[in-house]
PDB file of C-alpha atoms in Angstrom:
ATOM      1  CA  MET B  28      -7.914  11.738   0.583  1.00  0.00           C
ATOM      2  CA  ALA B  29     -11.325  12.654   1.942  1.00  0.00           C
ATOM      3  CA  ILE B  30     -11.220   9.697   4.331  1.00  0.00           C
ATOM      4  CA  LEU B  31      -7.750  10.621   5.568  1.00  0.00           C
ATOM      5  CA  LYS B  32      -8.560  14.327   5.886  1.00  0.00           C
ATOM      6  CA  ALA B  33     -11.705  13.596   7.904  1.00  0.00           C
ATOM      7  CA  ALA B  34      -9.712  11.479  10.372  1.00  0.00           C
ATOM      8  CA  ASN B  35      -6.686  13.819  10.459  1.00  0.00           C
ATOM      9  CA  GLU B  36      -8.018  17.370  10.337  1.00  0.00           C
ATOM     10  CA  ASP B  37      -4.808  18.941  11.653  1.00  0.00           C
ATOM     11  CA  ALA B  38      -2.348  16.907   9.568  1.00  0.00           C
ATOM     12  CA  PRO B  39      -0.478  18.682   6.762  1.00  0.00           C
ATOM     13  CA  ARG B  40      -1.878  17.929   3.303  1.00  0.00           C
ATOM     14  CA  GLU B  41       1.558  16.809   2.046  1.00  0.00           C
ATOM     15  CA  ARG B  42       1.786  14.170   4.758  1.00  0.00           C
ATOM     16  CA  LEU B  43      -1.685  12.867   3.904  1.00  0.00           C
ATOM     17  CA  ILE B  44      -0.811  12.716   0.200  1.00  0.00           C
ATOM     18  CA  PHE B  45       2.364  10.743   0.946  1.00  0.00           C
ATOM     19  CA  TYR B  46       0.420   8.360   3.188  1.00  0.00           C
ATOM     20  CA  ALA B  47      -2.288   7.912   0.550  1.00  0.00           C
ATOM     21  CA  ASP B  48       0.316   7.219  -2.158  1.00  0.00           C
ATOM     22  CA  CYS B  49       2.040   4.596  -0.024  1.00  0.00           C
ATOM     23  CA  PHE B  50      -1.306   3.061   0.906  1.00  0.00           C
ATOM     24  CA  CYS B  51      -2.263   2.802  -2.789  1.00  0.00           C
ATOM     25  CA  GLU B  52       1.083   1.150  -3.581  1.00  0.00           C
ATOM     26  CA  TYR B  53       0.461  -1.364  -0.809  1.00  0.00           C
ATOM     27  CA  ALA B  54      -3.116  -2.047  -1.946  1.00  0.00           C
ATOM     28  CA  GLU B  55      -2.106  -2.457  -5.604  1.00  0.00           C
ATOM     29  CA  ALA B  56       0.735  -4.808  -4.707  1.00  0.00           C
ATOM     30  CA  THR B  57      -1.548  -6.850  -2.443  1.00  0.00           C
ATOM     31  CA  GLU B  58      -4.119  -7.135  -5.224  1.00  0.00           C
ATOM     32  CA  ASN B  59      -1.457  -8.326  -7.683  1.00  0.00           C
ATOM     33  CA  ILE B  60      -0.163 -10.935  -5.234  1.00  0.00           C
ATOM     34  CA  GLU B  61      -3.674 -12.220  -4.546  1.00  0.00           C
ATOM     35  CA  ARG B  62      -4.431 -12.395  -8.272  1.00  0.00           C
ATOM     36  CA  ASN B  63      -1.129 -13.895  -9.463  1.00  0.00           C
ATOM     37  CA  GLY B  64       0.319 -15.606  -6.409  1.00  0.00           C
ATOM     38  CA  VAL B  65       3.665 -15.418  -4.663  1.00  0.00           C
ATOM     39  CA  ILE B  66       5.442 -17.317  -7.438  1.00  0.00           C
ATOM     40  CA  VAL B  67       4.981 -16.122 -11.037  1.00  0.00           C
ATOM     41  CA  ALA B  68       6.488 -16.983 -14.412  1.00  0.00           C
ATOM     42  CA  ASN B  69       9.403 -14.885 -15.588  1.00  0.00           C
ATOM     43  CA  PRO B  70       8.050 -12.910 -18.564  1.00  0.00           C
ATOM     44  CA  ARG B  71      11.110 -13.678 -20.712  1.00  0.00           C
ATOM     45  CA  THR B  72      11.998 -17.227 -19.767  1.00  0.00           C
ATOM     46  CA  GLY B  73       8.840 -18.629 -18.189  1.00  0.00           C
ATOM     47  CA  ALA B  74      10.909 -19.847 -15.230  1.00  0.00           C
ATOM     48  CA  PRO B  75       9.268 -19.562 -11.818  1.00  0.00           C
ATOM     49  CA  MET B  76      10.262 -16.507  -9.825  1.00  0.00           C
ATOM     50  CA  GLN B  77       9.141 -14.557  -6.797  1.00  0.00           C
ATOM     51  CA  ASN B  78       6.405 -12.071  -7.633  1.00  0.00           C
ATOM     52  CA  PRO B  79       8.111  -8.640  -7.791  1.00  0.00           C
ATOM     53  CA  TYR B  80       5.064  -7.106  -6.130  1.00  0.00           C
ATOM     54  CA  LEU B  81       6.149  -8.766  -2.872  1.00  0.00           C
ATOM     55  CA  THR B  82       9.034  -6.279  -2.802  1.00  0.00           C
ATOM     56  CA  VAL B  83       6.743  -3.397  -3.765  1.00  0.00           C
ATOM     57  CA  ARG B  84       4.383  -4.283  -0.916  1.00  0.00           C
ATOM     58  CA  GLU B  85       7.236  -4.655   1.572  1.00  0.00           C
ATOM     59  CA  ARG B  86       8.676  -1.246   0.628  1.00  0.00           C
ATOM     60  CA  ALA B  87       5.277   0.430   0.814  1.00  0.00           C
ATOM     61  CA  MET B  88       4.708  -1.015   4.282  1.00  0.00           C
ATOM     62  CA  ALA B  89       8.168   0.116   5.393  1.00  0.00           C
ATOM     63  CA  LYS B  90       7.190   3.673   4.406  1.00  0.00           C
ATOM     64  CA  LEU B  91       3.751   3.406   6.023  1.00  0.00           C
ATOM     65  CA  LYS B  92       4.840   2.040   9.408  1.00  0.00           C
ATOM     66  CA  PRO B  93       6.502   5.219  10.725  1.00  0.00           C
ATOM     67  CA  MET B  94       3.571   7.329   9.547  1.00  0.00           C
ATOM     68  CA  MET B  95       1.019   5.119  11.282  1.00  0.00           C
ATOM     69  CA  ARG B  96       1.934   6.764  14.583  1.00  0.00           C
ATOM     70  CA  ARG B  97       1.046  10.220  13.241  1.00  0.00           C
ATOM     71  CA  ILE B  98      -1.711   9.518  10.709  1.00  0.00           C
ATOM     72  CA  ASN B  99      -5.005   7.834  11.519  1.00  0.00           C
ATOM     73  CA  GLY B 100      -5.543   5.568   8.530  1.00  0.00           C
ATOM     74  CA  ASP B 101      -7.875   3.065  10.173  1.00  0.00           C
ATOM     75  CA  ALA B 102     -10.756   3.903   7.827  1.00  0.00           C
ATOM     76  CA  LEU B 103      -8.529   3.220   4.810  1.00  0.00           C
ATOM     77  CA  TRP B 104      -7.287  -0.086   6.187  1.00  0.00           C
ATOM     78  CA  ALA B 105     -10.891  -1.128   6.778  1.00  0.00           C
ATOM     79  CA  LYS B 106     -11.472  -0.660   3.040  1.00  0.00           C
ATOM     80  CA  ILE B 107      -8.474  -2.689   1.838  1.00  0.00           C
ATOM     81  CA  ASP B 108     -10.633  -5.807   1.467  1.00  0.00           C
ATOM     82  CA  VAL B 109     -12.878  -3.837  -0.861  1.00  0.00           C
ATOM     83  CA  LEU B 110      -9.875  -2.632  -2.855  1.00  0.00           C
ATOM     84  CA  THR B 111      -8.530  -6.140  -3.328  1.00  0.00           C
ATOM     85  CA  ASP B 112     -11.767  -8.035  -3.981  1.00  0.00           C
TER      86      ASP B 112
END
């Protein structure tokens, strides 16, 4: 939040919180995909299946895209490599 607030001093707190939440969803999903791959084993059957975090990441990005025009999140995106290492 501190990073977002510093780059968006006039933005409403609620908007920054929503952006931060969506960013964290995206980062967590990306980390899971990098760790487990695009194809994972179904927990019940062991059959290969698409990693459900692909959908989570896609939905998070769909929420982030419209906000990217109003919120400067560049400093957060620069840190995503750190979050997923």
